[in-house]
Coordinates of C-alpha atoms in Angstrom, one line a residue:
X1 CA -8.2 6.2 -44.9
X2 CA -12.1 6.4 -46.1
X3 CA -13.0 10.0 -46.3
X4 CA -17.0 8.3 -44.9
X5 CA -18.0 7.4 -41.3
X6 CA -16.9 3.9 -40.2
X7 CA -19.3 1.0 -39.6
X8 CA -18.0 -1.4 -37.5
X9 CA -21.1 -2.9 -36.1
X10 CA -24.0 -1.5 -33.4
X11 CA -22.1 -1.5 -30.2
X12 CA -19.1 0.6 -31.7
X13 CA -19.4 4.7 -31.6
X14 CA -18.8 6.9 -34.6
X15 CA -15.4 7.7 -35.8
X16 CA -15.9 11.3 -35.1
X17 CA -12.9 12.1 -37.8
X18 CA -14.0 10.3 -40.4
X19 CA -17.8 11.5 -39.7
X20 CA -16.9 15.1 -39.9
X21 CA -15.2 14.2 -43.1
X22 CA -18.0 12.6 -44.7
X23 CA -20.0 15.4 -43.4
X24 CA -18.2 18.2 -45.0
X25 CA -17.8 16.1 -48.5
X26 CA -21.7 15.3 -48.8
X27 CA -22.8 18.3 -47.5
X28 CA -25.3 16.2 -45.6
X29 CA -24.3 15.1 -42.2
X30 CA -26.0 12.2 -40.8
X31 CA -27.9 11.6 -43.6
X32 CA -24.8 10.9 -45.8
X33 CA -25.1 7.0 -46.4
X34 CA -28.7 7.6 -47.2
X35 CA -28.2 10.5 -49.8
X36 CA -24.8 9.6 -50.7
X37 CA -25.8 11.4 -54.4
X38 CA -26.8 14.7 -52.7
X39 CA -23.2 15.9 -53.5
X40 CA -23.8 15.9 -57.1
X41 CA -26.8 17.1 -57.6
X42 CA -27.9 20.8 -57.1
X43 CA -30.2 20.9 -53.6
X44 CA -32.6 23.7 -54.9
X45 CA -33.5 24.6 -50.9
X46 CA -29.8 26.5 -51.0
X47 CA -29.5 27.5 -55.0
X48 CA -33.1 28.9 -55.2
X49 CA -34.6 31.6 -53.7
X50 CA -37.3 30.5 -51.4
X51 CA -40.4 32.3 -50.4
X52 CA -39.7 32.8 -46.7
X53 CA -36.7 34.6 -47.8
X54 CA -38.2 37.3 -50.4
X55 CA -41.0 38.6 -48.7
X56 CA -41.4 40.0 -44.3
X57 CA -43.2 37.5 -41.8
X58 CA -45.3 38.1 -39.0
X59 CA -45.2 41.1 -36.8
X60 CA -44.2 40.9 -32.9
X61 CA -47.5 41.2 -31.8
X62 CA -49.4 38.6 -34.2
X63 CA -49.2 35.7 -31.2
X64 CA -49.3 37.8 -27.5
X65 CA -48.8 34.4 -26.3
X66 CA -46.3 32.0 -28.4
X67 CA -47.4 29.3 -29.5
X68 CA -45.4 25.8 -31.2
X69 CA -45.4 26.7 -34.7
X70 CA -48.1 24.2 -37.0
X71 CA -44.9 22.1 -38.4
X72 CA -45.2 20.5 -34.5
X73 CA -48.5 20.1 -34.3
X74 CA -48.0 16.4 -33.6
X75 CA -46.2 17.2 -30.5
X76 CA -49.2 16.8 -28.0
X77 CA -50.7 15.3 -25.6
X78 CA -52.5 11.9 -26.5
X79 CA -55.2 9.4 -24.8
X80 CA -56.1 6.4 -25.3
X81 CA -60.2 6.4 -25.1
X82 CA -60.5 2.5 -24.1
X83 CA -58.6 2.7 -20.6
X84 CA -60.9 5.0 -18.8
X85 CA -64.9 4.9 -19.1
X86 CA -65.2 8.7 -19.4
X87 CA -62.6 11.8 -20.2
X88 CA -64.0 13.3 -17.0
X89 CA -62.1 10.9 -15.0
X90 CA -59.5 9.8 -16.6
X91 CA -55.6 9.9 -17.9
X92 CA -53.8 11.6 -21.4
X93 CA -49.9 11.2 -21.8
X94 CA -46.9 13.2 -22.1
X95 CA -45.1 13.0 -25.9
X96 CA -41.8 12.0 -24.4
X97 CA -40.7 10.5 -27.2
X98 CA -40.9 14.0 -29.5
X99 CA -38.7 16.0 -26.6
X100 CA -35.3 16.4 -25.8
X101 CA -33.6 17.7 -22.3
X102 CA -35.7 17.3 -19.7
X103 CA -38.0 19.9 -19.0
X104 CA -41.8 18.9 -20.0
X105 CA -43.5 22.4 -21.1
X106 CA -46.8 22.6 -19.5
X107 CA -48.5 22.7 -22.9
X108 CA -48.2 18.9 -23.2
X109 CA -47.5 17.7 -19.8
X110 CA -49.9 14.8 -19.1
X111 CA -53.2 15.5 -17.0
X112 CA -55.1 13.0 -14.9
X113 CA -58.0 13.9 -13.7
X114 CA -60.8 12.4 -11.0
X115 CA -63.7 15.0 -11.8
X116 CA -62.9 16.8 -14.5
X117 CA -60.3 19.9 -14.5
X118 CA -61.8 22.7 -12.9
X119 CA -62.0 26.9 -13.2
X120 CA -61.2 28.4 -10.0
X121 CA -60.0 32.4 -9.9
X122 CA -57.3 33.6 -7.6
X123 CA -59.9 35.9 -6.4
X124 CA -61.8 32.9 -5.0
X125 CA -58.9 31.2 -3.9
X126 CA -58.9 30.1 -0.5
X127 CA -56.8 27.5 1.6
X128 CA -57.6 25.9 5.2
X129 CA -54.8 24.6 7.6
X130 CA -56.7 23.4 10.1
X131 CA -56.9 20.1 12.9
X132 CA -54.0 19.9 15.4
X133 CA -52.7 23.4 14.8
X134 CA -52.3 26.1 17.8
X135 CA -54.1 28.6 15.4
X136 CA -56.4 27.5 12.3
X137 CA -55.7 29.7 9.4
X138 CA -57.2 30.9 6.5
X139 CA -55.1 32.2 3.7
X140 CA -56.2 33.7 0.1
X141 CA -53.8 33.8 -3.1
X142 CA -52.5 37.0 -2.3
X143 CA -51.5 35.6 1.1
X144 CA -49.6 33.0 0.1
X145 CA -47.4 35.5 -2.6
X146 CA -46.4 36.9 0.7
X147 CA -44.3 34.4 1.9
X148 CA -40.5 33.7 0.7
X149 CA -40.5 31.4 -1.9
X150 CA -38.3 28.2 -3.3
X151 CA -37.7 26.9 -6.9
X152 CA -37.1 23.3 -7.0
X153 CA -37.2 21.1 -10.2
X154 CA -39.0 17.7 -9.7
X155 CA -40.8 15.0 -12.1
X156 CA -44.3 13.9 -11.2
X157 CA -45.1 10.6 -12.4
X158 CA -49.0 8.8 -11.9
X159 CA -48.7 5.4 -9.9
X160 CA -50.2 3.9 -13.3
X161 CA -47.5 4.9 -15.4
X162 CA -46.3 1.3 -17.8
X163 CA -49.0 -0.2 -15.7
X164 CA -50.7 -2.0 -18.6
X165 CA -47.8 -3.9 -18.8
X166 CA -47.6 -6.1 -16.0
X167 CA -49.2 -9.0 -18.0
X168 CA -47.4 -8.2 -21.3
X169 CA -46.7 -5.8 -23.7
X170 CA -49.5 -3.7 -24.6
X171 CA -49.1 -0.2 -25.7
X172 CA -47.2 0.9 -28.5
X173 CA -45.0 3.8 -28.1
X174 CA -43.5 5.5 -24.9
X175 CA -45.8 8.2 -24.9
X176 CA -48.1 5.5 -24.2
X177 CA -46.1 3.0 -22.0
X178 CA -44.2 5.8 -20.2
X179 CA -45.9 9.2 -20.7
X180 CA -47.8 9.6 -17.4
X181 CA -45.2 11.8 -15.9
X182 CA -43.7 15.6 -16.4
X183 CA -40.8 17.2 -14.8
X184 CA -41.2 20.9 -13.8
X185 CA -39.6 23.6 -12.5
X186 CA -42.0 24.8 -9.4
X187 CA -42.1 28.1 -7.2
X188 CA -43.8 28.1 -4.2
X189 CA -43.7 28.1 -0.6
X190 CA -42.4 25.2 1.4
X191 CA -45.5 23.2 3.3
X192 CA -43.2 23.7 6.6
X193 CA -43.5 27.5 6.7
X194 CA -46.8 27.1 6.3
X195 CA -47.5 24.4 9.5
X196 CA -45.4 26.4 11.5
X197 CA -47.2 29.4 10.7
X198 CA -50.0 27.6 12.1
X199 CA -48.3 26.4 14.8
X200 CA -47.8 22.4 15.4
X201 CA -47.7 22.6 19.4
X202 CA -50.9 21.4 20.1
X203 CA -50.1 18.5 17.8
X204 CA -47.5 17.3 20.2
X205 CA -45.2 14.5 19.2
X206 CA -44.8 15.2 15.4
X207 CA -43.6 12.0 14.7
X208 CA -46.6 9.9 14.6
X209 CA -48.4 12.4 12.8
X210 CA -50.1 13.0 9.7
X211 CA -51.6 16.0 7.1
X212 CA -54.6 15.1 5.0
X213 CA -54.6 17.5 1.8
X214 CA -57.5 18.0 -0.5
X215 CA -58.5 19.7 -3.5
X216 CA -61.1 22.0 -4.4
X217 CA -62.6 19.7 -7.2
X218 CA -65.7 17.5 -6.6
X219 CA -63.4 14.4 -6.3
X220 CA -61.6 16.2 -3.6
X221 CA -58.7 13.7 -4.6
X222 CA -58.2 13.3 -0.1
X223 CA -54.6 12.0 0.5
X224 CA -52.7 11.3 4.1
X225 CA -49.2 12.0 4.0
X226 CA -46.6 11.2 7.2
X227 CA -46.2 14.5 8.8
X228 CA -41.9 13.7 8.1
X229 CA -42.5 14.1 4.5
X230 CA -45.0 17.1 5.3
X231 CA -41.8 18.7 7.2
X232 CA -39.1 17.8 4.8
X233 CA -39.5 19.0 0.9
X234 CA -43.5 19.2 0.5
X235 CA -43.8 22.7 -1.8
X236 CA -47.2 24.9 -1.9
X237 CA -47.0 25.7 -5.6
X238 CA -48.1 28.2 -7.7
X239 CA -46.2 28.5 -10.5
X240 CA -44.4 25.8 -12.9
X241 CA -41.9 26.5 -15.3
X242 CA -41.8 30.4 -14.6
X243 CA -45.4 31.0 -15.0
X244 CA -49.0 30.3 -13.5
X245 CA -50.1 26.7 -13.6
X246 CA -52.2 25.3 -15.8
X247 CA -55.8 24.7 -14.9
X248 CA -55.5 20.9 -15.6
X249 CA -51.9 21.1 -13.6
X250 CA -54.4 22.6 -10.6
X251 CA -54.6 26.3 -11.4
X252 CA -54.1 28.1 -9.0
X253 CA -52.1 26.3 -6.6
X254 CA -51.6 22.5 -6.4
X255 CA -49.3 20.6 -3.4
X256 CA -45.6 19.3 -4.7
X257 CA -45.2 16.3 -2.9
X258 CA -41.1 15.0 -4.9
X259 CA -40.6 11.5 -5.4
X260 CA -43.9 10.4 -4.6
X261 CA -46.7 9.3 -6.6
X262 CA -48.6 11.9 -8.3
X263 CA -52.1 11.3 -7.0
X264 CA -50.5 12.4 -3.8
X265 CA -50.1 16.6 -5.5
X266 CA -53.4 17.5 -4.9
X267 CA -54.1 20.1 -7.1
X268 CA -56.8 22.7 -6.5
X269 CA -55.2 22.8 -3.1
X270 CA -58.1 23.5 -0.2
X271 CA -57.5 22.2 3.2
X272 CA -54.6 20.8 5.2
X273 CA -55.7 19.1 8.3
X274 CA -53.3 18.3 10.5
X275 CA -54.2 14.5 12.4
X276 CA -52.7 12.0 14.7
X277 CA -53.6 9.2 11.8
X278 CA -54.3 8.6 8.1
X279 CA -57.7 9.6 7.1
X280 CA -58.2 5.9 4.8
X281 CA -59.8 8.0 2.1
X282 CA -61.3 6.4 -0.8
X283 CA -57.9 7.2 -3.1
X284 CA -55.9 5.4 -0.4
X285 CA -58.0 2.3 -0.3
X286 CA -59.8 1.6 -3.2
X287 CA -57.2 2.8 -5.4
X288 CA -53.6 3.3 -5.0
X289 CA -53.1 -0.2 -3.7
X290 CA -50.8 -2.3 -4.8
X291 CA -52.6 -5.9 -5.2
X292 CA -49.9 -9.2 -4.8
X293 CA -49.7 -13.1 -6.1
X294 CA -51.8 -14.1 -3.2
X295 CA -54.6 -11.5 -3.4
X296 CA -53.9 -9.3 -0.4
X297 CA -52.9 -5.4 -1.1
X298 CA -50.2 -3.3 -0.1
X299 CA -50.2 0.5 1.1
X300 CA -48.8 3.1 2.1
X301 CA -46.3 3.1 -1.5
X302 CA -45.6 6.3 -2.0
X303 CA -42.4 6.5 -3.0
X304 CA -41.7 6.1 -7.1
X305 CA -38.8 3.7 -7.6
X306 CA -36.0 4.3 -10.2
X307 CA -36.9 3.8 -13.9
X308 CA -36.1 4.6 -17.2
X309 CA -37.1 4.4 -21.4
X310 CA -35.4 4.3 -24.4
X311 CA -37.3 7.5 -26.0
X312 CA -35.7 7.4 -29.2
X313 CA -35.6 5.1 -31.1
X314 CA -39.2 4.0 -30.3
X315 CA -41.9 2.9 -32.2
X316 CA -42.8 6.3 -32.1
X317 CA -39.7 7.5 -33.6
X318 CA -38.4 5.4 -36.1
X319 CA -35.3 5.0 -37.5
X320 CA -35.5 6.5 -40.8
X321 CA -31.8 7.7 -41.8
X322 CA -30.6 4.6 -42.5
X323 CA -27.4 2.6 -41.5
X324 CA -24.6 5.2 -39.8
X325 CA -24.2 7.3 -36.6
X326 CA -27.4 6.9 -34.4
X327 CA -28.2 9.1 -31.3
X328 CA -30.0 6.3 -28.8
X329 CA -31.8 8.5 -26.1
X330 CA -34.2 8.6 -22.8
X331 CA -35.2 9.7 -19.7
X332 CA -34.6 8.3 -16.5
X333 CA -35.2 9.1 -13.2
X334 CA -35.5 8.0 -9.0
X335 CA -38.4 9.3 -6.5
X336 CA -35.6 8.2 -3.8
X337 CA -32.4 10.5 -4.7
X338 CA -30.8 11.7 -7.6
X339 CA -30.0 9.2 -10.9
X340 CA -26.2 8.4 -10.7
X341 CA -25.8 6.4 -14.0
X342 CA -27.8 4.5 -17.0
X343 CA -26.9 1.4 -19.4
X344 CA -28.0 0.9 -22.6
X345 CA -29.1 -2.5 -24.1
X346 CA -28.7 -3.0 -27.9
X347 CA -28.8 -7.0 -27.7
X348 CA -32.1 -7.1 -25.1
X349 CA -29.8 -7.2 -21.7
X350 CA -27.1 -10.0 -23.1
X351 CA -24.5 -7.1 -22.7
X352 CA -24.9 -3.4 -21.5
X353 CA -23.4 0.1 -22.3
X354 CA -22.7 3.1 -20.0
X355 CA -24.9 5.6 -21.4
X356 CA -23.4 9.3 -21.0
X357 CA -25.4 11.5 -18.6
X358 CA -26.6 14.8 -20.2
X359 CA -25.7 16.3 -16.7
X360 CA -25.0 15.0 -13.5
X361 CA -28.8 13.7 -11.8
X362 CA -30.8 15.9 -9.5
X363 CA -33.1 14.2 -6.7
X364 CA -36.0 13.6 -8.0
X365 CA -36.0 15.1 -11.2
X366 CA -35.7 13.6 -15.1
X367 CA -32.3 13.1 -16.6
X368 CA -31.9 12.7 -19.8
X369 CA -29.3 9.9 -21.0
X370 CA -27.3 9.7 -24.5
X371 CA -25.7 6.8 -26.4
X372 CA -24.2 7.6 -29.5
X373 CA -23.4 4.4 -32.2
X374 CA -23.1 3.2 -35.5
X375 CA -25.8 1.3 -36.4
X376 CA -24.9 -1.3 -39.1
X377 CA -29.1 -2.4 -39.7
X378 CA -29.4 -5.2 -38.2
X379 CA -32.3 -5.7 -35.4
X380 CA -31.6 -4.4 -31.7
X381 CA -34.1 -5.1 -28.8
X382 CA -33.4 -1.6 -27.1
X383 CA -33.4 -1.7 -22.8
X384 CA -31.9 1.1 -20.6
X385 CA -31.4 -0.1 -16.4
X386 CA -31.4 3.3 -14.4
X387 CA -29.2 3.4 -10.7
X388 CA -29.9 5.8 -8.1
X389 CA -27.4 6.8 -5.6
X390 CA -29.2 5.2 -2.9
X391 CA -27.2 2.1 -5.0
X392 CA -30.9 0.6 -6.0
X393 CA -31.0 -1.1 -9.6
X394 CA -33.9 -0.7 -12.1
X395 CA -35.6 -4.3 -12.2
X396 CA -36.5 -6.6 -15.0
X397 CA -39.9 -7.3 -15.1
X398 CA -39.7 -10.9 -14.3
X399 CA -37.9 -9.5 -10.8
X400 CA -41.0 -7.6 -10.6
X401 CA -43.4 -10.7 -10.7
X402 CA -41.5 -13.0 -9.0
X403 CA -42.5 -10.2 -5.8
X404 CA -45.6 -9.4 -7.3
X405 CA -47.7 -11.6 -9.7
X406 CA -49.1 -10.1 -12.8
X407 CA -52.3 -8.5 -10.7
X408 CA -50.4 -5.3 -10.3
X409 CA -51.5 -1.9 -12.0
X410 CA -49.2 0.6 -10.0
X411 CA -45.5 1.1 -9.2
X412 CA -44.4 -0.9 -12.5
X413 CA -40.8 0.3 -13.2
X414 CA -39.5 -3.1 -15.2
X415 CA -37.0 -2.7 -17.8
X416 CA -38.5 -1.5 -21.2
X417 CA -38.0 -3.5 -24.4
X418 CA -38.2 -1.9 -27.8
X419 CA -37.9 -4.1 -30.6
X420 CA -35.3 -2.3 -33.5
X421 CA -36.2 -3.9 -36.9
X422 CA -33.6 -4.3 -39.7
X423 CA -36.4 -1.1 -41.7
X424 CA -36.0 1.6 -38.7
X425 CA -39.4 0.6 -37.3
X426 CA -40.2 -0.4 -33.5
X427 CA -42.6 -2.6 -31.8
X428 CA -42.7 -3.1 -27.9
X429 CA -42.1 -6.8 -27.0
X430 CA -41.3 -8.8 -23.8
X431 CA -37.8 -10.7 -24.0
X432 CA -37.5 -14.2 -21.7
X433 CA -34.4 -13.4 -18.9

């Protein structure tokens, strides 16, 4: 038997044996096909003494706040200047494709701003509840620490996210097609405690109700949301990922609103008015419509379908190791439950894969999904399909449009195509179904 990995074409996993193996021989793991001469010649990185190792490093207090060390200093937050007219009001994207797990840290989580992110102290910090409430109430920052708290984990993605490609394929990378979303872990009080604080009897019958948040900003960023979802898993946050927000995350406290489009998290939270209909704001009207074939607009979709992207390989991550064992990976996720499986594409949706699930899916939260081959160099055109456990599968974009025309910006979660070439690299392409 070889004492090297097997190739037996792309849609065959690694002989782990053999792999382990050629690992131990070459001394070089995955990168054994490519540097299959490493074993024979001296690799000075282990037989010479190396600077880092003859001399101290920095002392525990030369960063009071840690920050990604330079050799990731391509791990950040990008735009793309000719979408928006101005960076006041406008969108930058997550680097998906340069992080594993699921987790975004809030260092590169994407921002989208109406007016600009502002400055606001906790000190100045104040929040209305107000309308038809039995008492309106004022409460500061230090009020709202006062009230028992929740952690829940949840992605936020922009109604805009892939939506340049309804018409084709545009962007090139999934930082760029898919990186308007994050996924945090958020503290803060549950919107309920706070409504009832208020008390909702003079509102009456709560089910034809609504709240209408909005932020502190000069957009104010005014949304109506159906007093059910209000009442069900709307959080008051004020802390993501174990500590303070970010000011272009809403610092100091935004609305959570999971599963729902992200315009709908206020941040700079202000007032919360409690009505007996939607307010029709200007970002309910104007924008955050979804237009159809025949002209006419649809509202009132809040709710982020299931979705998912190949992150690596991407045209942003390249294959560079050559032929051998290839980790295929992505994020997937469902604003209606909790993602129950994924399938992986190598052949541009001819024949799928069962992708294995880094951990069982959360309700609207990332998941990150693993498929491990041998990639014999030849030319993939990479897809993953998501499924929820409400039994909903992820579309094709020509699903999409046959509902929807090509006039669509928001709520595009169509099947992503990456196309593999026979030299590593990736290019985003459209395949006919």
């Amino acid at each position: 038997m070889s004492d090297t990995p097997t190739h037996d074409g792309p849609t065959k996993g690694p002989n782990r044996r053999a792999f382990l193996r050629g690992a131990a021989a070459t001394g070089v793991g995955l990168a054994a096909t490519a540097k299959a001469t490493a074993q024979d010649t001296p690799d000075p990185l282990i037989t010479e003494m190396q600077d880092w190792a003859s001399s101290t490093g920095e002392g525990v207090d030369a960063s009071p706040y840690g920050m990604p060390i330079q050799f990731e200093g391509d791990v950040v937050r990008r735009n793309v200047p000719w979408l928006t007219a101005d960076v006041i009001s406008s969108i930058n994207f997550t680097p998906i494709h340069a992080l594993d797990g699921t987790i975004t840290p809030q260092g590169c989580a994407f921002e989208r701003h109406h007016s600009g992110a502002i400055e606001l102290k906790k000190e100045d910090y104040r929040l209305m509840i107000n309308g038809l409430v039995d008492r309106p109430l004022v409460f500061s920052y230090a009020d709202l620490e006062r009230f028992p708290r929740e952690n829940r984990t949840y992605f936020l993605e922009c109604a805009a996210n892939t939506g340049m490609e309804w018409a084709g394929a545009q962007l090139n990378g999934s930082q760029f097609t898919h990186g308007m979303i994050h996924n945090m872990e958020y503290s803060g009080i549950s919107l309920r405690t706070l409504l009832e604080e208020a008390g909702l009897d003079a509102a009456g019958d709560l089910a034809d109700k609504w709240v209408y948040v909005e932020g502190a900003d000069a957009s104010s960023n005014g949304r109506s949301i159906p007093m059910e979802k209000a009442l069900d898993d709307v959080l008051v946050a004020f802390k993501a990922n174990g500590e303070a927000l970010r000011m272009e995350h809403g610092y100091p406290v935004r609305l959570v609103v999971p599963g729902w489009e992200g315009n709908m998290w206020v941040k700079w939270l202000r007032r919360i008015e409690v009505t007996d209909h939607p307010i029709e704001s200007r970002e309910e009207t104007s924008k955050y419509t979804d237009t159809l074939a025949d002209g006419t607009s649809r509202k009132w979709t809040w709710i982020m379908d299931a979705k998912s992207v190949v992150t690596s390989p991407s045209p942003q991550m390249p294959i560079t190791h050559g032929k051998g064992p290839l980790v295929i990976t992505g994020l997937a996720w469902s604003g209606r439950g909790a993602i129950s499986g994924v399938d992986v594409s190598i052949d541009g949706g001819k024949t799928w894969q069962k992708a294995r699930l880094a951990k069982e899916g959360e309700k609207m939260a990332l998941t990150r999904f693993y498929l491990d081959i041998n990639w014999d160099g030849s030319e993939m055109f990479l897809q993953s399909r998501a499924h929820d456990d409400t039994g909903y599968v992820q579309p094709t974009k020509a699903q999409l449009r046959e509902v929807r025309g090509e006039n669509s910006v928001y709520h595009n979660n169509c099947i992503q195509t990456w196309w593999v070439k026979e030299n590593g690299e990736s290019e985003n392409v459209e395949v006919s179904s």
